[in-house]
Amino acid sequence: MKLDLSPTSWGRVMAVTAAGTAFFIAVAFFVDSFNFPYLSPESVWRAKLTDLLLPLVLGGSFLFFLMWKIRQLAIAQRDLSVIAATDSLTAVLNRGAFSMLVEAYLEQTRKQEETRTGALLIIDADHFKSINDRLGHDCGDQALKLIAQAIKGQLRGTDIVGRIGGEEFGVFLPGVDPSQSWLVAEGIRRRIREMDFSPDGRSCPLSVSIGGTSFSGPTTYEAIFSAADRRLYAAKSNGRDQVSFDPAEAALASPLSAATVH
């Protein structure tokens, strides 16, 4: 089994403690070894015992305490990073973290010779202001949580989802073709449409409009976001509760003509 030496693991704590303690003991024996020829056998035995126990007790305890504190700091930093990157209401990525991860993926694809595909979806809750006005902001928050859960329920482990606006979500689908991307988008739309949202016993159907674009080859986050945002505008202009998907408007190489799918 591979030893976990990550900053937050106990494996690193124990490995550094053991290695450091062994080093201290070796140094103590080396320094004291010059005195061994001049000592009696009984004194040599006591000196060796001291060279073993003193670094073991003092050095080992110090190293263990130091590494334990470093591990706690690493865990705290990791948790803070997660909190800083997460939308507190919906538990998905916030806008900054979402765009940073997508752009990092796209930058890697620009450096590789192999052509990579993918898609970006922008999902907007329909008539969300009316939900807040009629039912209150608490119910609006509940609706956003349900929408976020529905979106995550349709995605793979490699997909990225974030809240990029008040009632807008972004979904990045690496390695999928346009037909797969549209199926994901339509699955999200249907799942949200079929949800039962009845706060305080008052039925309130939810729906979303989804704009999407796919890419094949080098592109940027700004390019695919602009393309998907245009398709979202088309979906909302055509009556909402639908998917408007462009198969390759955002690609920087060999762009295809746009197509809207309802």
mmCIF file of C-alpha atoms in Angstrom:
data_model
loop_
_atom_site.group_PDB
_atom_site.id
_atom_site.type_symbol
_atom_site.label_atom_id
_atom_site.label_comp_id
_atom_site.label_asym_id
_atom_site.label_seq_id
_atom_site.Cartn_x
_atom_site.Cartn_y
_atom_site.Cartn_z
ATOM 1 C CA MET A 1 0.000 0.000 0.000
ATOM 2 C CA LYS A 2 1.344 3.402 -0.977
ATOM 3 C CA LEU A 3 2.207 5.679 1.942
ATOM 4 C CA ASP A 4 0.272 8.943 1.891
ATOM 5 C CA LEU A 5 2.776 11.769 2.363
ATOM 6 C CA SER A 6 0.418 14.648 1.614
ATOM 7 C CA PRO A 7 0.533 17.663 3.988
ATOM 8 C CA THR A 8 -2.751 16.643 5.650
ATOM 9 C CA SER A 9 -1.888 12.972 6.212
ATOM 10 C CA TRP A 10 -0.689 11.156 9.314
ATOM 11 C CA GLY A 11 1.738 9.297 7.046
ATOM 12 C CA ARG A 12 3.880 12.409 6.663
ATOM 13 C CA VAL A 13 3.784 13.069 10.409
ATOM 14 C CA MET A 14 4.999 9.573 11.263
ATOM 15 C CA ALA A 15 7.551 9.376 8.424
ATOM 16 C CA VAL A 16 9.193 12.719 9.239
ATOM 17 C CA THR A 17 9.148 11.936 12.975
ATOM 18 C CA ALA A 18 10.788 8.548 12.445
ATOM 19 C CA ALA A 19 13.360 9.807 9.937
ATOM 20 C CA GLY A 20 14.240 12.872 11.999
ATOM 21 C CA THR A 21 14.561 10.892 15.209
ATOM 22 C CA ALA A 22 16.817 8.339 13.498
ATOM 23 C CA PHE A 23 18.971 11.210 12.221
ATOM 24 C CA PHE A 24 19.295 12.705 15.717
ATOM 25 C CA ILE A 25 20.276 9.320 17.155
ATOM 26 C CA ALA A 26 22.860 8.785 14.413
ATOM 27 C CA VAL A 27 24.398 12.221 15.024
ATOM 28 C CA ALA A 28 24.529 11.593 18.793
ATOM 29 C CA PHE A 29 26.270 8.228 18.292
ATOM 30 C CA PHE A 30 28.705 9.735 15.760
ATOM 31 C CA VAL A 31 29.728 12.645 17.994
ATOM 32 C CA ASP A 32 30.008 10.462 21.094
ATOM 33 C CA SER A 33 31.883 7.686 19.290
ATOM 34 C CA PHE A 34 35.131 9.662 19.535
ATOM 35 C CA ASN A 35 34.974 9.283 23.330
ATOM 36 C CA PHE A 36 34.227 5.546 23.372
ATOM 37 C CA PRO A 37 37.894 4.379 23.216
ATOM 38 C CA TYR A 38 38.680 6.291 26.387
ATOM 39 C CA LEU A 39 35.724 5.003 28.417
ATOM 40 C CA SER A 40 35.262 1.868 30.453
ATOM 41 C CA PRO A 41 32.870 -0.777 29.074
ATOM 42 C CA GLU A 42 30.257 0.236 31.606
ATOM 43 C CA SER A 43 30.610 3.922 30.677
ATOM 44 C CA VAL A 44 30.397 3.099 26.976
ATOM 45 C CA TRP A 45 27.163 1.192 27.607
ATOM 46 C CA ARG A 46 25.699 4.160 29.525
ATOM 47 C CA ALA A 47 26.821 6.603 26.821
ATOM 48 C CA LYS A 48 25.218 4.515 24.086
ATOM 49 C CA LEU A 49 22.019 4.246 26.086
ATOM 50 C CA THR A 50 22.009 8.025 26.527
ATOM 51 C CA ASP A 51 22.716 8.556 22.814
ATOM 52 C CA LEU A 52 19.705 6.392 22.041
ATOM 53 C CA LEU A 53 17.153 7.534 24.608
ATOM 54 C CA LEU A 54 17.830 11.272 24.722
ATOM 55 C CA PRO A 55 17.254 11.949 20.990
ATOM 56 C CA LEU A 56 14.424 9.405 20.993
ATOM 57 C CA VAL A 57 12.527 11.110 23.813
ATOM 58 C CA LEU A 58 13.368 14.759 23.220
ATOM 59 C CA GLY A 59 13.908 14.831 19.448
ATOM 60 C CA GLY A 60 11.073 12.423 18.684
ATOM 61 C CA SER A 61 8.606 14.300 20.880
ATOM 62 C CA PHE A 62 9.613 17.651 19.402
ATOM 63 C CA LEU A 63 9.375 16.425 15.810
ATOM 64 C CA PHE A 64 6.018 14.748 16.397
ATOM 65 C CA PHE A 65 4.576 17.887 17.978
ATOM 66 C CA LEU A 66 5.969 20.074 15.180
ATOM 67 C CA MET A 67 4.622 17.852 12.395
ATOM 68 C CA TRP A 68 1.249 17.514 14.147
ATOM 69 C CA LYS A 69 0.929 21.309 14.230
ATOM 70 C CA ILE A 70 1.986 21.578 10.583
ATOM 71 C CA ARG A 71 -0.643 18.977 9.686
ATOM 72 C CA GLN A 72 -3.326 20.940 11.540
ATOM 73 C CA LEU A 73 -2.283 24.103 9.670
ATOM 74 C CA ALA A 74 -2.420 22.268 6.314
ATOM 75 C CA ILE A 75 -5.921 20.971 7.095
ATOM 76 C CA ALA A 76 -7.062 24.465 8.103
ATOM 77 C CA GLN A 77 -5.623 25.935 4.891
ATOM 78 C CA ARG A 78 -7.326 23.244 2.808
ATOM 79 C CA ASP A 79 -10.666 23.871 4.515
ATOM 80 C CA LEU A 80 -10.319 27.623 4.053
ATOM 81 C CA SER A 81 -9.533 27.098 0.361
ATOM 82 C CA VAL A 82 -12.670 24.984 -0.031
ATOM 83 C CA ILE A 83 -14.781 27.572 1.806
ATOM 84 C CA ALA A 84 -13.318 30.407 -0.266
ATOM 85 C CA ALA A 85 -14.129 28.552 -3.510
ATOM 86 C CA THR A 86 -17.654 27.430 -2.537
ATOM 87 C CA ASP A 87 -20.953 29.245 -2.741
ATOM 88 C CA SER A 88 -22.277 29.142 0.810
ATOM 89 C CA LEU A 89 -25.936 28.740 -0.194
ATOM 90 C CA THR A 90 -25.838 26.053 -2.884
ATOM 91 C CA ALA A 91 -22.560 24.277 -1.973
ATOM 92 C CA VAL A 92 -21.283 24.458 -5.563
ATOM 93 C CA LEU A 93 -18.293 26.483 -6.751
ATOM 94 C CA ASN A 94 -18.564 30.249 -6.697
ATOM 95 C CA ARG A 95 -18.063 32.305 -9.852
ATOM 96 C CA GLY A 96 -14.366 32.964 -9.347
ATOM 97 C CA ALA A 97 -13.442 29.344 -8.622
ATOM 98 C CA PHE A 98 -15.604 28.072 -11.491
ATOM 99 C CA SER A 99 -14.065 30.351 -14.110
ATOM 100 C CA MET A 100 -10.549 29.667 -12.803
ATOM 101 C CA LEU A 101 -10.936 25.881 -13.062
ATOM 102 C CA VAL A 102 -12.480 26.034 -16.530
ATOM 103 C CA GLU A 103 -9.793 28.383 -17.811
ATOM 104 C CA ALA A 104 -7.083 26.139 -16.327
ATOM 105 C CA TYR A 105 -8.516 23.164 -18.217
ATOM 106 C CA LEU A 106 -8.749 25.138 -21.464
ATOM 107 C CA GLU A 107 -5.190 26.401 -21.050
ATOM 108 C CA GLN A 108 -3.967 22.822 -20.767
ATOM 109 C CA THR A 109 -5.828 21.879 -23.942
ATOM 110 C CA ARG A 110 -4.192 24.774 -25.792
ATOM 111 C CA LYS A 111 -0.763 23.366 -24.914
ATOM 112 C CA GLN A 112 -1.543 19.849 -26.124
ATOM 113 C CA GLU A 113 -1.433 18.619 -29.681
ATOM 114 C CA GLU A 114 -4.394 16.294 -29.167
ATOM 115 C CA THR A 115 -7.747 17.941 -29.947
ATOM 116 C CA ARG A 116 -9.979 18.200 -26.905
ATOM 117 C CA THR A 117 -13.725 18.658 -26.892
ATOM 118 C CA GLY A 118 -16.191 19.883 -24.310
ATOM 119 C CA ALA A 119 -19.110 22.189 -23.639
ATOM 120 C CA LEU A 120 -20.287 24.995 -21.401
ATOM 121 C CA LEU A 121 -23.877 25.378 -20.200
ATOM 122 C CA ILE A 122 -25.374 28.456 -18.573
ATOM 123 C CA ILE A 123 -28.521 27.681 -16.599
ATOM 124 C CA ASP A 124 -30.863 30.448 -15.508
ATOM 125 C CA ALA A 125 -33.886 30.005 -13.230
ATOM 126 C CA ASP A 126 -37.017 31.280 -14.949
ATOM 127 C CA HIS A 127 -39.047 34.083 -13.342
ATOM 128 C CA PHE A 128 -36.945 33.858 -10.196
ATOM 129 C CA LYS A 129 -37.721 37.412 -9.097
ATOM 130 C CA SER A 130 -41.400 36.523 -8.911
ATOM 131 C CA ILE A 131 -40.594 33.622 -6.567
ATOM 132 C CA ASN A 132 -38.810 36.000 -4.204
ATOM 133 C CA ASP A 133 -41.596 38.567 -4.465
ATOM 134 C CA ARG A 134 -44.483 36.114 -3.945
ATOM 135 C CA LEU A 135 -42.964 33.631 -1.490
ATOM 136 C CA GLY A 136 -40.085 35.496 0.100
ATOM 137 C CA HIS A 137 -36.318 35.228 -0.148
ATOM 138 C CA ASP A 138 -36.151 32.160 2.110
ATOM 139 C CA CYS A 139 -38.242 30.222 -0.402
ATOM 140 C CA GLY A 140 -36.088 31.607 -3.172
ATOM 141 C CA ASP A 141 -33.025 30.253 -1.400
ATOM 142 C CA GLN A 142 -34.705 26.850 -1.087
ATOM 143 C CA ALA A 143 -35.441 26.889 -4.809
ATOM 144 C CA LEU A 144 -31.807 27.648 -5.637
ATOM 145 C CA LYS A 145 -30.654 24.774 -3.421
ATOM 146 C CA LEU A 146 -33.024 22.379 -5.184
ATOM 147 C CA ILE A 147 -31.877 23.561 -8.597
ATOM 148 C CA ALA A 148 -28.228 23.108 -7.624
ATOM 149 C CA GLN A 149 -28.951 19.569 -6.351
ATOM 150 C CA ALA A 150 -30.793 18.716 -9.573
ATOM 151 C CA ILE A 151 -27.883 19.946 -11.668
ATOM 152 C CA LYS A 152 -25.309 17.974 -9.674
ATOM 153 C CA GLY A 153 -27.485 14.879 -9.948
ATOM 154 C CA GLN A 154 -27.119 14.913 -13.749
ATOM 155 C CA LEU A 155 -23.342 15.320 -13.865
ATOM 156 C CA ARG A 156 -20.274 13.092 -13.859
ATOM 157 C CA GLY A 157 -17.475 13.325 -11.355
ATOM 158 C CA THR A 158 -15.243 15.169 -13.840
ATOM 159 C CA ASP A 159 -17.818 17.868 -14.640
ATOM 160 C CA ILE A 160 -17.603 21.306 -13.026
ATOM 161 C CA VAL A 161 -20.589 23.241 -11.706
ATOM 162 C CA GLY A 162 -20.693 26.704 -10.164
ATOM 163 C CA ARG A 163 -23.078 29.466 -9.235
ATOM 164 C CA ILE A 164 -22.069 32.327 -11.502
ATOM 165 C CA GLY A 165 -24.838 34.792 -10.681
ATOM 166 C CA GLY A 166 -27.848 35.308 -8.436
ATOM 167 C CA GLU A 167 -29.954 32.640 -10.131
ATOM 168 C CA GLU A 168 -27.461 31.526 -12.785
ATOM 169 C CA PHE A 169 -25.347 28.383 -12.784
ATOM 170 C CA GLY A 170 -22.523 27.335 -15.053
ATOM 171 C CA VAL A 171 -21.726 23.735 -15.992
ATOM 172 C CA PHE A 172 -18.526 22.732 -17.777
ATOM 173 C CA LEU A 173 -18.506 19.332 -19.472
ATOM 174 C CA PRO A 174 -14.987 18.275 -20.514
ATOM 175 C CA GLY A 175 -14.551 15.608 -23.167
ATOM 176 C CA VAL A 176 -18.127 15.437 -24.447
ATOM 177 C CA ASP A 177 -19.487 15.927 -27.958
ATOM 178 C CA PRO A 178 -22.412 18.248 -28.859
ATOM 179 C CA SER A 179 -25.052 15.496 -28.777
ATOM 180 C CA GLN A 180 -23.969 14.346 -25.314
ATOM 181 C CA SER A 181 -23.887 17.951 -24.104
ATOM 182 C CA TRP A 182 -27.430 18.591 -25.304
ATOM 183 C CA LEU A 183 -28.652 15.411 -23.588
ATOM 184 C CA VAL A 184 -27.112 16.585 -20.310
ATOM 185 C CA ALA A 185 -28.692 20.021 -20.681
ATOM 186 C CA GLU A 186 -32.102 18.571 -21.538
ATOM 187 C CA GLY A 187 -31.827 16.125 -18.629
ATOM 188 C CA ILE A 188 -31.184 19.011 -16.252
ATOM 189 C CA ARG A 189 -34.106 21.000 -17.651
ATOM 190 C CA ARG A 190 -36.517 18.083 -17.339
ATOM 191 C CA ARG A 191 -35.369 17.126 -13.874
ATOM 192 C CA ILE A 192 -35.940 20.654 -12.580
ATOM 193 C CA ARG A 193 -39.299 20.928 -14.363
ATOM 194 C CA GLU A 194 -40.487 17.705 -12.748
ATOM 195 C CA MET A 195 -39.425 18.635 -9.199
ATOM 196 C CA ASP A 196 -42.098 19.197 -6.589
ATOM 197 C CA PHE A 197 -41.431 22.569 -4.986
ATOM 198 C CA SER A 198 -44.254 23.425 -2.599
ATOM 199 C CA PRO A 199 -43.051 25.706 0.208
ATOM 200 C CA ASP A 200 -45.644 25.964 2.974
ATOM 201 C CA GLY A 201 -47.986 23.853 0.873
ATOM 202 C CA ARG A 202 -48.084 26.359 -1.986
ATOM 203 C CA SER A 203 -47.219 24.774 -5.314
ATOM 204 C CA CYS A 204 -44.534 26.660 -7.207
ATOM 205 C CA PRO A 205 -43.331 24.939 -10.401
ATOM 206 C CA LEU A 206 -39.680 25.558 -11.215
ATOM 207 C CA SER A 207 -38.122 25.759 -14.648
ATOM 208 C CA VAL A 208 -34.842 26.844 -16.170
ATOM 209 C CA SER A 209 -33.616 28.184 -19.475
ATOM 210 C CA ILE A 210 -30.314 26.757 -20.655
ATOM 211 C CA GLY A 211 -27.872 28.148 -23.169
ATOM 212 C CA GLY A 212 -24.989 25.957 -24.271
ATOM 213 C CA THR A 213 -22.059 25.810 -26.610
ATOM 214 C CA SER A 214 -19.524 23.129 -27.437
ATOM 215 C CA PHE A 215 -15.929 23.440 -28.579
ATOM 216 C CA SER A 216 -13.417 21.309 -30.400
ATOM 217 C CA GLY A 217 -9.885 22.631 -30.359
ATOM 218 C CA PRO A 218 -8.285 25.692 -28.727
ATOM 219 C CA THR A 219 -10.612 28.225 -27.138
ATOM 220 C CA THR A 220 -10.883 30.481 -24.078
ATOM 221 C CA TYR A 221 -13.326 30.793 -21.211
ATOM 222 C CA GLU A 222 -14.412 34.225 -22.433
ATOM 223 C CA ALA A 223 -15.213 32.833 -25.895
ATOM 224 C CA ILE A 224 -17.310 29.887 -24.752
ATOM 225 C CA PHE A 225 -19.031 31.958 -22.052
ATOM 226 C CA SER A 226 -20.056 34.605 -24.570
ATOM 227 C CA ALA A 227 -21.333 31.945 -26.973
ATOM 228 C CA ALA A 228 -23.323 30.126 -24.264
ATOM 229 C CA ASP A 229 -24.695 33.436 -22.966
ATOM 230 C CA ARG A 230 -26.018 34.262 -26.440
ATOM 231 C CA ARG A 231 -27.777 30.916 -26.587
ATOM 232 C CA LEU A 232 -29.244 31.534 -23.117
ATOM 233 C CA TYR A 233 -30.654 34.838 -24.354
ATOM 234 C CA ALA A 234 -32.181 32.981 -27.299
ATOM 235 C CA ALA A 235 -33.767 30.398 -24.974
ATOM 236 C CA LYS A 236 -35.308 33.103 -22.796
ATOM 237 C CA SER A 237 -36.483 35.130 -25.797
ATOM 238 C CA ASN A 238 -38.185 32.049 -27.276
ATOM 239 C CA GLY A 239 -40.331 31.450 -24.211
ATOM 240 C CA ARG A 240 -38.042 30.003 -21.496
ATOM 241 C CA ASP A 241 -38.067 26.447 -20.080
ATOM 242 C CA GLN A 242 -35.970 25.190 -22.982
ATOM 243 C CA VAL A 243 -32.447 24.417 -24.174
ATOM 244 C CA SER A 244 -30.807 26.522 -26.856
ATOM 245 C CA PHE A 245 -27.594 24.828 -27.894
ATOM 246 C CA ASP A 246 -24.922 25.882 -30.342
ATOM 247 C CA PRO A 247 -22.670 22.986 -31.380
ATOM 248 C CA ALA A 248 -19.451 24.919 -31.996
ATOM 249 C CA GLU A 249 -19.827 28.687 -32.019
ATOM 250 C CA ALA A 250 -17.068 29.160 -29.445
ATOM 251 C CA ALA A 251 -14.325 27.207 -31.205
ATOM 252 C CA LEU A 252 -11.443 29.372 -32.370
ATOM 253 C CA ALA A 253 -10.708 26.997 -35.219
ATOM 254 C CA SER A 254 -13.188 25.998 -37.941
ATOM 255 C CA PRO A 255 -16.356 27.389 -36.305
ATOM 256 C CA LEU A 256 -19.649 25.840 -37.338
ATOM 257 C CA SER A 257 -22.948 27.568 -37.878
ATOM 258 C CA ALA A 258 -25.203 27.968 -34.851
ATOM 259 C CA ALA A 259 -28.200 25.704 -34.222
ATOM 260 C CA THR A 260 -30.960 26.125 -31.718
ATOM 261 C CA VAL A 261 -32.579 23.063 -30.196
ATOM 262 C CA HIS A 262 -35.804 23.163 -28.212
#
